Amino acid sequence: MTPCHLITGGAGFIGSCHVLQTRAAGIPVLTLDKLTYSGNLANLDSLRDDPGHVFVQGDIGNAELVSHLLRTHRPSAIINFAAESHVDRSILDPEAFIRTNVLGTTSLLRCALAYWQSLNPSEQRDFRFLHVSTDEVFGSLGPDDPAFTEQTPYAPNSPYAASKAASDHLVRAFHETYGLPVLITNCSNNYGPRQFPEKLIPLLIRNALARAPLPIYGTGENVRDWLHVDDHCAAIARVLEAGRPGRSYNIGGRAERGNLEVARAVCALLDEERPHAAGPYADLITFVADRPGHDWRYAMNCERIETELGWRARHSFASGLRETVRWYLDNADWLEAVQSGAYRQWLETNYARR
Ligand code: NAD
Ligand code: DAU
C-alpha cells in the first residue's frame, strides 16, 4: 500500500488545496490541523467519505500526539503548512507566531527526527520533511532591485516574517546537524479559492459585496508577486518528488502588481460579474494608514525550480483572478460561514484605528 503523507495545516487556504491535489494523485493523506480561526473543515468537505483521508484536530506542538500519529500512520513525507500566517495579526500579537511558527515547528522537527531514525534504511532514504515558507523572509526590495534568489540573505521585517525565518533556519539546522532529509519552499503571495478574508484579495471581494470601504494601506504602490494556489501546490509536489534534500526552492508567479492595481482589477471584474446600481466598485477604494514596517516590494527569481525541476506556473494572473472572483461569488455560503463574531472583531481591531 502507498504510504501516506502527513499534511499539517491542511484545513487552511493553501494546505487544503494541497490535501485535495495529493488525494487526486492517489496518495493517502493524514491531515493534522488545530483549526484556529483560519482553519476550516468545510475546505475538505469533498473528502468527507474518502477512505484515503484521515483528519485529526491537533497542534503541531503537541509532541505526544504527533509521535503517536507518526508511529501509527507511518507517513513517507511530512508537509508543514501549519502556521500563523497574517502579517497584521503578527504586529498585534507576535507571541502566537512564536508559539506555532517557531516552537511548534521545532517540536514537529524533533518528532519527525525520532520517527525518521526509527525507519529502515530504504524508508529513511525515501522520507522527506518539506517546510512551506514565504518570500517575506528575504525582506523588502526597492523598485529596481533584482528579484530574491535562494542565496539572498534573510532580513525579515515583520514578526510574522521573523518567525518564518526562524523556522526555516531550524529546518535547515535539522538537516545539517542530524541529517534529516528536509526541503524548504519559499513562495510569493498566493490567491485563489478558500483564502480567509483577512488577506487582501478576499477582503476586497468581501467588502465590495458588502458595500464597505476597500482599505488600501499607504499609497497602494507596494508591490507583491501573485501566484495561484494551485500552481503553488503543484510546485510543492514537484519539490517533494525531485528536490534535493537540504535545499530551498523559490516559487513565484512572475506577476508583480501594485496593491492599488490589484484592487482596481478586482473591482473591474466585479463590475462585469455582479454590476451594482450604486456605481463602480472602485468608488469604494479608501486609502488608510499604512502597515507599520510595510515591505515595499517582493519578487522571486524561480530559475532553480524551473530549470532543475521543470516547474512552471500554469495560471496567468488575469485568468486566475477572474476565476477566483467567480469562486467567491458562487460560494457566498462559504464566505458567510467564515465571518464569525471573532472575524468581525478582527476587522474592528485592525481597521477602526487606521
Ligand atoms: P492559513 O492561515 O489559511 O492556514 C493555516 C492553517 O494552519 C490553518 O488551517 C490553521 O488552523 C492551521 N494551524 C495554525 N496553527 C496550528 C498549529 N499550532 N497546529 C496545527 N495547525 C495549525 O494560511 P495559508 O495562507 O494557507 O498559509 C499556509 C502556509 O503557507 C503558512 O506556513 C504560510 O506561512 C505559508 N505561505 C503562505 C503564503 C500566502 O500567500 N498565503 C505564501 C507563502 C507561504
Ligand atoms: O508574500 C507571501 C506572504 O503573502 C505570505 O507569507 C503571508 O502568509 C500572506 O499573508 C501574504 O502576506 P502579505 O502581507 O503580502 O498579504 P496581505 O494579503 O495581508 O497583503 C497584501 C498587500 O496588500 C500588502 O502590501 C498589504 C496590503 N493590504 C493588505 C490588507 C489586508 C492593504 O493594502 N489593505 C488591506 O486591508
GROMACS .gro file of C-alpha atoms and ligand atoms in nm:
model
  434
    1MET     CA    1   0.000   0.000   0.000
    2THR     CA    2   0.124   0.355  -0.080
    3PRO     CA    3   0.241   0.524   0.243
    4CYS     CA    4   0.051   0.838   0.340
    5HIS     CA    5   0.166   1.199   0.358
    6LEU     CA    6   0.116   1.388   0.685
    7ILE     CA    7  -0.006   1.735   0.589
    8THR     CA    8  -0.014   1.987   0.874
    9GLY     CA    9  -0.232   2.297   0.846
   10GLY     CA   10  -0.434   2.107   0.584
   11ALA     CA   11  -0.762   2.277   0.669
   12GLY     CA   12  -0.624   2.623   0.582
   13PHE     CA   13  -0.617   2.800   0.247
   14ILE     CA   14  -0.306   2.651   0.084
   15GLY     CA   15  -0.291   2.333   0.292
   16SER     CA   16  -0.643   2.229   0.190
   17CYS     CA   17  -0.557   2.282  -0.177
   18HIS     CA   18  -0.254   2.059  -0.127
   19VAL     CA   19  -0.458   1.791   0.052
   20LEU     CA   20  -0.705   1.786  -0.239
   21GLN     CA   21  -0.428   1.770  -0.500
   22THR     CA   22  -0.249   1.491  -0.310
   23ARG     CA   23  -0.567   1.285  -0.287
   24ALA     CA   24  -0.632   1.346  -0.658
   25ALA     CA   25  -0.285   1.198  -0.720
   26GLY     CA   26  -0.393   0.884  -0.531
   27ILE     CA   27  -0.171   0.936  -0.225
   28PRO     CA   28  -0.336   0.869   0.115
   29VAL     CA   29  -0.335   1.175   0.341
   30LEU     CA   30  -0.332   1.228   0.717
   31THR     CA   31  -0.427   1.590   0.787
   32LEU     CA   32  -0.330   1.744   1.123
   33ASP     CA   33  -0.479   2.085   1.191
   34LYS     CA   34  -0.551   2.278   1.510
   35LEU     CA   35  -0.849   2.452   1.345
   36THR     CA   36  -0.755   2.804   1.451
   37TYR     CA   37  -0.968   3.093   1.319
   38SER     CA   38  -0.833   3.035   0.964
   39GLY     CA   39  -0.866   2.656   0.967
   40ASN     CA   40  -1.193   2.541   0.818
   41LEU     CA   41  -1.309   2.180   0.783
   42ALA     CA   42  -1.551   2.291   0.511
   43ASN     CA   43  -1.240   2.331   0.291
   44LEU     CA   44  -1.211   1.950   0.299
   45ASP     CA   45  -1.583   1.876   0.256
   46SER     CA   46  -1.530   1.691  -0.071
   47LEU     CA   47  -1.319   1.431   0.118
   48ARG     CA   48  -1.587   1.355   0.377
   49ASP     CA   49  -1.644   0.999   0.250
   50ASP     CA   50  -1.292   0.939   0.124
   51PRO     CA   51  -1.133   0.636   0.298
   52GLY     CA   52  -0.790   0.764   0.184
   53HIS     CA   53  -0.816   1.071   0.404
   54VAL     CA   54  -0.791   1.094   0.782
   55PHE     CA   55  -0.840   1.423   0.966
   56VAL     CA   56  -0.704   1.483   1.317
   57GLN     CA   57  -0.761   1.805   1.507
   58GLY     CA   58  -0.445   1.891   1.700
   59ASP     CA   59  -0.143   2.115   1.745
   60ILE     CA   60   0.189   2.056   1.567
   61GLY     CA   61   0.345   2.148   1.903
   62ASN     CA   62   0.180   1.852   2.079
   63ALA     CA   63   0.474   1.609   2.067
   64GLU     CA   64   0.284   1.323   2.226
   65LEU     CA   65   0.006   1.342   1.967
   66VAL     CA   66   0.244   1.390   1.672
   67SER     CA   67   0.469   1.099   1.779
   68HIS     CA   68   0.164   0.876   1.816
   69LEU     CA   69   0.037   0.974   1.469
   70LEU     CA   70   0.377   0.908   1.313
   71ARG     CA   71   0.408   0.565   1.477
   72THR     CA   72   0.052   0.469   1.381
   73HIS     CA   73   0.026   0.605   1.025
   74ARG     CA   74   0.394   0.574   0.918
   75PRO     CA   75   0.398   0.856   0.660
   76SER     CA   76   0.666   0.876   0.390
   77ALA     CA   77   0.654   1.257   0.398
   78ILE     CA   78   0.556   1.543   0.627
   79ILE     CA   79   0.449   1.867   0.459
   80ASN     CA   80   0.429   2.150   0.711
   81PHE     CA   81   0.179   2.423   0.622
   82ALA     CA   82   0.066   2.485   0.982
   83ALA     CA   83   0.136   2.843   1.081
   84GLU     CA   84   0.001   3.172   1.195
   85SER     CA   85   0.001   3.341   0.856
   86HIS     CA   86  -0.126   3.701   0.871
   87VAL     CA   87   0.126   3.987   0.897
   88ASP     CA   88  -0.120   4.236   1.054
   89ARG     CA   89  -0.209   3.989   1.330
   90SER     CA   90   0.164   3.935   1.399
   91ILE     CA   91   0.203   4.309   1.455
   92LEU     CA   92  -0.066   4.297   1.725
   93ASP     CA   93   0.022   3.958   1.882
   94PRO     CA   94   0.374   3.836   1.800
   95GLU     CA   95   0.377   3.562   2.068
   96ALA     CA   96   0.116   3.349   1.889
   97PHE     CA   97   0.353   3.345   1.588
   98ILE     CA   98   0.649   3.237   1.800
   99ARG     CA   99   0.442   2.961   1.962
  100THR     CA  100   0.328   2.795   1.639
  101ASN     CA  101   0.578   2.901   1.375
  102VAL     CA  102   0.894   2.865   1.585
  103LEU     CA  103   0.822   2.640   1.885
  104GLY     CA  104   0.556   2.432   1.707
  105THR     CA  105   0.781   2.372   1.405
  106THR     CA  106   1.073   2.280   1.633
  107SER     CA  107   0.860   2.027   1.820
  108LEU     CA  108   0.738   1.884   1.488
  109LEU     CA  109   1.100   1.857   1.369
  110ARG     CA  110   1.202   1.670   1.685
  111CYS     CA  111   0.916   1.421   1.641
  112ALA     CA  112   1.000   1.382   1.271
  113LEU     CA  113   1.366   1.318   1.353
  114ALA     CA  114   1.290   1.048   1.612
  115TYR     CA  115   1.048   0.883   1.368
  116TRP     CA  116   1.296   0.903   1.077
  117GLN     CA  117   1.569   0.748   1.293
  118SER     CA  118   1.335   0.454   1.365
  119LEU     CA  119   1.283   0.376   0.992
  120ASN     CA  120   1.474   0.113   0.797
  121PRO     CA  121   1.745   0.239   0.555
  122SER     CA  122   1.527   0.233   0.243
  123GLU     CA  123   1.240   0.412   0.422
  124GLN     CA  124   1.492   0.663   0.559
  125ARG     CA  125   1.624   0.730   0.208
  126ASP     CA  126   1.273   0.799   0.072
  127PHE     CA  127   1.143   1.009   0.364
  128ARG     CA  128   1.106   1.388   0.325
  129PHE     CA  129   1.018   1.676   0.560
  130LEU     CA  130   0.900   1.968   0.346
  131HIS     CA  131   0.859   2.304   0.517
  132VAL     CA  132   0.636   2.559   0.342
  133SER     CA  133   0.776   2.911   0.379
  134THR     CA  134   0.749   3.256   0.233
  135ASP     CA  135   0.932   3.520   0.028
  136GLU     CA  136   0.887   3.758   0.324
  137VAL     CA  137   1.194   3.608   0.499
  138PHE     CA  138   1.412   3.796   0.248
  139GLY     CA  139   1.284   4.141   0.349
  140SER     CA  140   1.195   4.421   0.113
  141LEU     CA  141   1.309   4.521  -0.238
  142GLY     CA  142   1.332   4.864  -0.397
  143PRO     CA  143   1.164   4.927  -0.735
  144ASP     CA  144   1.472   4.834  -0.943
  145ASP     CA  145   1.632   4.566  -0.723
  146PRO     CA  146   1.683   4.219  -0.872
  147ALA     CA  147   1.441   3.950  -0.752
  148PHE     CA  148   1.522   3.736  -0.445
  149THR     CA  149   1.724   3.421  -0.515
  150GLU     CA  150   1.780   3.124  -0.283
  151GLN     CA  151   2.113   3.291  -0.190
  152THR     CA  152   1.959   3.624  -0.080
  153PRO     CA  153   2.040   3.679   0.290
  154TYR     CA  154   1.741   3.665   0.525
  155ALA     CA  155   1.621   4.007   0.650
  156PRO     CA  156   1.267   3.962   0.785
  157ASN     CA  157   1.086   4.281   0.882
  158SER     CA  158   0.757   4.176   1.048
  159PRO     CA  159   0.713   3.945   1.348
  160TYR     CA  160   0.543   3.701   1.105
  161ALA     CA  161   0.839   3.706   0.866
  162ALA     CA  162   1.086   3.677   1.155
  163SER     CA  163   0.901   3.373   1.292
  164LYS     CA  164   0.901   3.207   0.947
  165ALA     CA  165   1.273   3.290   0.905
  166ALA     CA  166   1.346   3.130   1.243
  167SER     CA  167   1.153   2.818   1.144
  168ASP     CA  168   1.341   2.797   0.811
  169HIS     CA  169   1.674   2.815   0.997
  170LEU     CA  170   1.566   2.538   1.234
  171VAL     CA  171   1.455   2.315   0.946
  172ARG     CA  172   1.788   2.370   0.774
  173ALA     CA  173   1.974   2.305   1.102
  174PHE     CA  174   1.798   1.968   1.143
  175HIS     CA  175   1.942   1.870   0.805
  176GLU     CA  176   2.293   1.992   0.878
  177THR     CA  177   2.307   1.858   1.235
  178TYR     CA  178   2.109   1.535   1.223
  179GLY     CA  179   2.082   1.455   0.852
  180LEU     CA  180   1.700   1.481   0.842
  181PRO     CA  181   1.608   1.496   0.469
  182VAL     CA  182   1.439   1.836   0.461
  183LEU     CA  183   1.323   2.063   0.181
  184ILE     CA  184   1.217   2.428   0.213
  185THR     CA  185   0.997   2.618  -0.032
  186ASN     CA  186   0.975   2.999  -0.022
  187CYS     CA  187   0.673   3.127  -0.209
  188SER     CA  188   0.525   3.463  -0.303
  189ASN     CA  189   0.167   3.583  -0.238
  190ASN     CA  190  -0.100   3.322  -0.312
  191TYR     CA  191  -0.454   3.385  -0.426
  192GLY     CA  192  -0.741   3.155  -0.518
  193PRO     CA  193  -1.046   2.981  -0.371
  194ARG     CA  194  -1.087   2.937   0.008
  195GLN     CA  195  -0.849   3.212   0.121
  196PHE     CA  196  -0.956   3.356   0.455
  197PRO     CA  197  -1.098   3.708   0.400
  198GLU     CA  198  -0.836   3.884   0.613
  199LYS     CA  199  -0.589   3.875   0.320
  200LEU     CA  200  -0.603   4.147   0.053
  201ILE     CA  201  -0.788   3.984  -0.238
  202PRO     CA  202  -1.069   3.802  -0.049
  203LEU     CA  203  -1.106   4.102   0.185
  204LEU     CA  204  -1.159   4.329  -0.116
  205ILE     CA  205  -1.421   4.092  -0.259
  206ARG     CA  206  -1.597   4.052   0.076
  207ASN     CA  207  -1.603   4.428   0.145
  208ALA     CA  208  -1.710   4.516  -0.210
  209LEU     CA  209  -2.006   4.280  -0.189
  210ALA     CA  210  -2.099   4.432   0.148
  211ARG     CA  211  -2.060   4.786   0.001
  212ALA     CA  212  -1.796   4.853   0.270
  213PRO     CA  213  -1.479   5.059   0.211
  214LEU     CA  214  -1.192   4.881   0.032
  215PRO     CA  215  -0.895   4.966   0.259
  216ILE     CA  216  -0.566   5.029   0.081
  217TYR     CA  217  -0.265   5.075   0.309
  218GLY     CA  218  -0.047   5.382   0.247
  219THR     CA  219  -0.024   5.487  -0.117
  220GLY     CA  220  -0.122   5.148  -0.261
  221GLU     CA  221   0.206   5.136  -0.454
  222ASN     CA  222   0.357   4.842  -0.260
  223VAL     CA  223   0.423   4.552  -0.494
  224ARG     CA  224   0.354   4.181  -0.442
  225ASP     CA  225   0.417   3.888  -0.679
  226TRP     CA  226   0.096   3.686  -0.714
  227LEU     CA  227   0.072   3.310  -0.770
  228HIS     CA  228  -0.242   3.096  -0.797
  229VAL     CA  229  -0.265   2.849  -0.508
  230ASP     CA  230  -0.299   2.553  -0.750
  231ASP     CA  231   0.038   2.642  -0.901
  232HIS     CA  232   0.197   2.675  -0.556
  233CYS     CA  233   0.076   2.327  -0.456
  234ALA     CA  234   0.192   2.175  -0.786
  235ALA     CA  235   0.536   2.326  -0.718
  236ILE     CA  236   0.542   2.175  -0.369
  237ALA     CA  237   0.452   1.832  -0.512
  238ARG     CA  238   0.734   1.864  -0.764
  239VAL     CA  239   0.989   1.964  -0.496
  240LEU     CA  240   0.876   1.671  -0.283
  241GLU     CA  241   0.920   1.437  -0.576
  242ALA     CA  242   1.256   1.555  -0.710
  243GLY     CA  243   1.401   1.831  -0.489
  244ARG     CA  244   1.744   1.780  -0.340
  245PRO     CA  245   1.734   1.730   0.042
  246GLY     CA  246   1.884   2.024   0.229
  247ARG     CA  247   1.791   2.269  -0.049
  248SER     CA  248   1.543   2.552  -0.062
  249TYR     CA  249   1.338   2.642  -0.370
  250ASN     CA  250   1.190   2.982  -0.457
  251ILE     CA  251   0.838   2.976  -0.604
  252GLY     CA  252   0.668   3.277  -0.763
  253GLY     CA  253   0.422   3.386  -1.026
  254ARG     CA  254   0.622   3.640  -1.232
  255ALA     CA  255   0.314   3.857  -1.174
  256GLU     CA  256   0.426   4.166  -0.985
  257ARG     CA  257   0.139   4.407  -0.922
  258GLY     CA  258   0.091   4.718  -0.710
  259ASN     CA  259  -0.184   4.682  -0.447
  260LEU     CA  260  -0.396   4.960  -0.599
  261GLU     CA  261  -0.370   4.791  -0.938
  262VAL     CA  262  -0.490   4.465  -0.780
  263ALA     CA  263  -0.781   4.642  -0.610
  264ARG     CA  264  -0.883   4.807  -0.939
  265ALA     CA  265  -0.862   4.470  -1.119
  266VAL     CA  266  -1.087   4.304  -0.857
  267CYS     CA  267  -1.335   4.593  -0.885
  268ALA     CA  268  -1.341   4.575  -1.266
  269LEU     CA  269  -1.415   4.200  -1.252
  270LEU     CA  270  -1.694   4.257  -1.000
  271ASP     CA  271  -1.837   4.533  -1.222
  272GLU     CA  272  -1.859   4.274  -1.502
  273GLU     CA  273  -1.978   3.978  -1.296
  274ARG     CA  274  -2.205   4.149  -1.041
  275PRO     CA  275  -2.272   4.512  -1.150
  276HIS     CA  276  -2.418   4.732  -0.875
  277ALA     CA  277  -2.673   5.008  -0.930
  278ALA     CA  278  -2.485   5.241  -0.692
  279GLY     CA  279  -2.190   5.262  -0.936
  280PRO     CA  280  -1.846   5.108  -0.994
  281TYR     CA  281  -1.694   4.914  -0.705
  282ALA     CA  282  -1.372   5.118  -0.739
  283ASP     CA  283  -1.563   5.410  -0.583
  284LEU     CA  284  -1.530   5.217  -0.253
  285ILE     CA  285  -1.146   5.224  -0.259
  286THR     CA  286  -1.027   5.410   0.052
  287PHE     CA  287  -0.668   5.489   0.147
  288VAL     CA  288  -0.597   5.414   0.513
  289ALA     CA  289  -0.296   5.438   0.746
  290ASP     CA  290  -0.005   5.223   0.633
  291ARG     CA  291   0.101   4.891   0.787
  292PRO     CA  292   0.400   4.955   1.021
  293GLY     CA  293   0.721   4.823   0.863
  294HIS     CA  294   0.531   4.762   0.538
  295ASP     CA  295   0.767   4.584   0.294
  296TRP     CA  296   0.781   4.780  -0.030
  297ARG     CA  297   0.820   4.505  -0.286
  298TYR     CA  298   0.868   4.128  -0.317
  299ALA     CA  299   0.984   3.950  -0.634
  300MET     CA  300   1.103   3.593  -0.675
  301ASN     CA  301   1.370   3.455  -0.904
  302CYS     CA  302   1.242   3.100  -0.971
  303GLU     CA  303   1.514   2.979  -1.205
  304ARG     CA  304   1.617   2.694  -0.973
  305ILE     CA  305   1.276   2.524  -0.961
  306GLU     CA  306   1.218   2.596  -1.330
  307THR     CA  307   1.549   2.462  -1.458
  308GLU     CA  308   1.620   2.185  -1.204
  309LEU     CA  309   1.267   2.054  -1.163
  310GLY     CA  310   1.085   2.177  -1.476
  311TRP     CA  311   0.804   2.352  -1.282
  312ARG     CA  312   0.612   2.638  -1.446
  313ALA     CA  313   0.307   2.833  -1.326
  314ARG     CA  314   0.002   2.748  -1.537
  315HIS     CA  315  -0.240   3.026  -1.439
  316SER     CA  316  -0.197   3.381  -1.565
  317PHE     CA  317  -0.288   3.645  -1.305
  318ALA     CA  318  -0.570   3.779  -1.526
  319SER     CA  319  -0.746   3.444  -1.572
  320GLY     CA  320  -0.667   3.322  -1.219
  321LEU     CA  321  -0.810   3.638  -1.066
  322ARG     CA  322  -1.128   3.615  -1.274
  323GLU     CA  323  -1.173   3.252  -1.171
  324THR     CA  324  -1.112   3.349  -0.805
  325VAL     CA  325  -1.367   3.632  -0.810
  326ARG     CA  326  -1.620   3.393  -0.963
  327TRP     CA  327  -1.545   3.133  -0.693
  328TYR     CA  328  -1.628   3.382  -0.417
  329LEU     CA  329  -1.946   3.489  -0.598
  330ASP     CA  330  -2.050   3.124  -0.640
  331ASN     CA  331  -1.963   3.032  -0.282
  332ALA     CA  332  -2.144   3.300  -0.083
  333ASP     CA  333  -2.225   3.040   0.187
  334TRP     CA  334  -1.856   2.967   0.244
  335LEU     CA  335  -1.782   3.339   0.270
  336GLU     CA  336  -2.072   3.398   0.508
  337ALA     CA  337  -1.983   3.100   0.729
  338VAL     CA  338  -1.628   3.220   0.799
  339GLN     CA  339  -1.748   3.565   0.912
  340SER     CA  340  -1.793   3.476   1.279
  341GLY     CA  341  -1.805   3.720   1.567
  342ALA     CA  342  -1.428   3.676   1.603
  343TYR     CA  343  -1.382   3.777   1.237
  344ARG     CA  344  -1.590   4.091   1.282
  345GLN     CA  345  -1.390   4.170   1.597
  346TRP     CA  346  -1.070   4.140   1.391
  347LEU     CA  347  -1.200   4.388   1.131
  348GLU     CA  348  -1.282   4.627   1.414
  349THR     CA  349  -0.937   4.585   1.575
  350ASN     CA  350  -0.736   4.618   1.253
  351TYR     CA  351  -0.929   4.883   1.062
  352ALA     CA  352  -1.117   5.104   1.311
  353ARG     CA  353  -0.792   5.263   1.433
  354ARG     CA  354  -0.644   5.328   1.086
  355NAD     P1  355  -0.394   2.984   0.670
  355NAD     O1  356  -0.389   3.078   0.786
  355NAD     O2  357  -0.506   2.989   0.574
  355NAD     O3  358  -0.385   2.833   0.724
  355NAD     C1  359  -0.305   2.795   0.832
  355NAD     C2  360  -0.358   2.662   0.884
  355NAD     O4  361  -0.272   2.616   0.989
  355NAD     C3  362  -0.499   2.671   0.944
  355NAD     O5  363  -0.578   2.565   0.898
  355NAD     C4  364  -0.475   2.662   1.094
  355NAD     O6  365  -0.584   2.604   1.164
  355NAD     C5  366  -0.352   2.573   1.099
  355NAD     N1  367  -0.273   2.590   1.222
  355NAD     C6  368  -0.235   2.707   1.279
  355NAD     N2  369  -0.163   2.682   1.391
  355NAD     C7  370  -0.155   2.547   1.403
  355NAD     C8  371  -0.093   2.460   1.496
  355NAD     N3  372  -0.024   2.507   1.601
  355NAD     N4  373  -0.103   2.326   1.477
  355NAD     C9  374  -0.173   2.276   1.372
  355NAD     N5  375  -0.236   2.354   1.282
  355NAD    C10  376  -0.226   2.488   1.296
  355NAD     O7  377  -0.254   3.005   0.596
  355NAD     P2  378  -0.213   2.981   0.444
  355NAD     O8  379  -0.222   3.108   0.373
  355NAD     O9  380  -0.282   2.861   0.394
  355NAD    O10  381  -0.057   2.950   0.465
  355NAD    C11  382  -0.011   2.817   0.482
  355NAD    C12  383   0.141   2.818   0.490
  355NAD    O11  384   0.194   2.873   0.370
  355NAD    C13  385   0.196   2.901   0.604
  355NAD    O12  386   0.307   2.833   0.658
  355NAD    C14  387   0.242   3.030   0.538
  355NAD    O13  388   0.348   3.088   0.608
  355NAD    C15  389   0.284   2.979   0.403
  355NAD     N6  390   0.275   3.076   0.291
  355NAD    C16  391   0.160   3.144   0.268
  355NAD    C17  392   0.151   3.229   0.158
  355NAD    C18  393   0.025   3.306   0.125
  355NAD    O14  394   0.025   3.390   0.038
  355NAD     N7  395  -0.087   3.280   0.192
  355NAD    C19  396   0.262   3.245   0.073
  355NAD    C20  397   0.380   3.175   0.103
  355NAD    C21  398   0.385   3.089   0.211
  356DAU     O1  399   0.445   3.705   0.036
  356DAU     C1  400   0.393   3.588   0.091
  356DAU     C2  401   0.303   3.627   0.206
  356DAU     O2  402   0.186   3.684   0.148
  356DAU     C3  403   0.266   3.511   0.297
  356DAU     O3  404   0.382   3.462   0.359
  356DAU     C4  405   0.164   3.554   0.403
  356DAU     O4  406   0.121   3.441   0.479
  356DAU     C5  407   0.045   3.615   0.333
  356DAU     O5  408  -0.045   3.667   0.430
  356DAU     C6  409   0.089   3.728   0.240
  356DAU     O6  410   0.140   3.840   0.315
  356DAU     P1  411   0.106   3.991   0.272
  356DAU     O7  412   0.123   4.078   0.389
  356DAU     O8  413   0.178   4.030   0.148
  356DAU     O9  414  -0.052   3.969   0.234
  356DAU     P2  415  -0.181   4.058   0.264
  356DAU    O10  416  -0.291   3.998   0.183
  356DAU    O11  417  -0.203   4.078   0.409
  356DAU    O12  418  -0.142   4.197   0.199
  356DAU     C7  419  -0.106   4.208   0.062
  356DAU     C8  420  -0.070   4.354   0.037
  356DAU    O13  421  -0.189   4.432   0.048
  356DAU     C9  422   0.027   4.410   0.137
  356DAU    O14  423   0.114   4.502   0.071
  356DAU    C10  424  -0.060   4.485   0.236
  356DAU    C11  425  -0.176   4.531   0.150
  356DAU     N1  426  -0.307   4.539   0.220
  356DAU    C12  427  -0.349   4.432   0.291
  356DAU    C13  428  -0.471   4.433   0.357
  356DAU    C14  429  -0.517   4.315   0.438
  356DAU    C15  430  -0.386   4.652   0.205
  356DAU    O15  431  -0.348   4.749   0.137
  356DAU     N2  432  -0.508   4.654   0.268
  356DAU    C16  433  -0.552   4.552   0.346
  356DAU    O16  434  -0.663   4.563   0.405
   0.00000   0.00000   0.00000
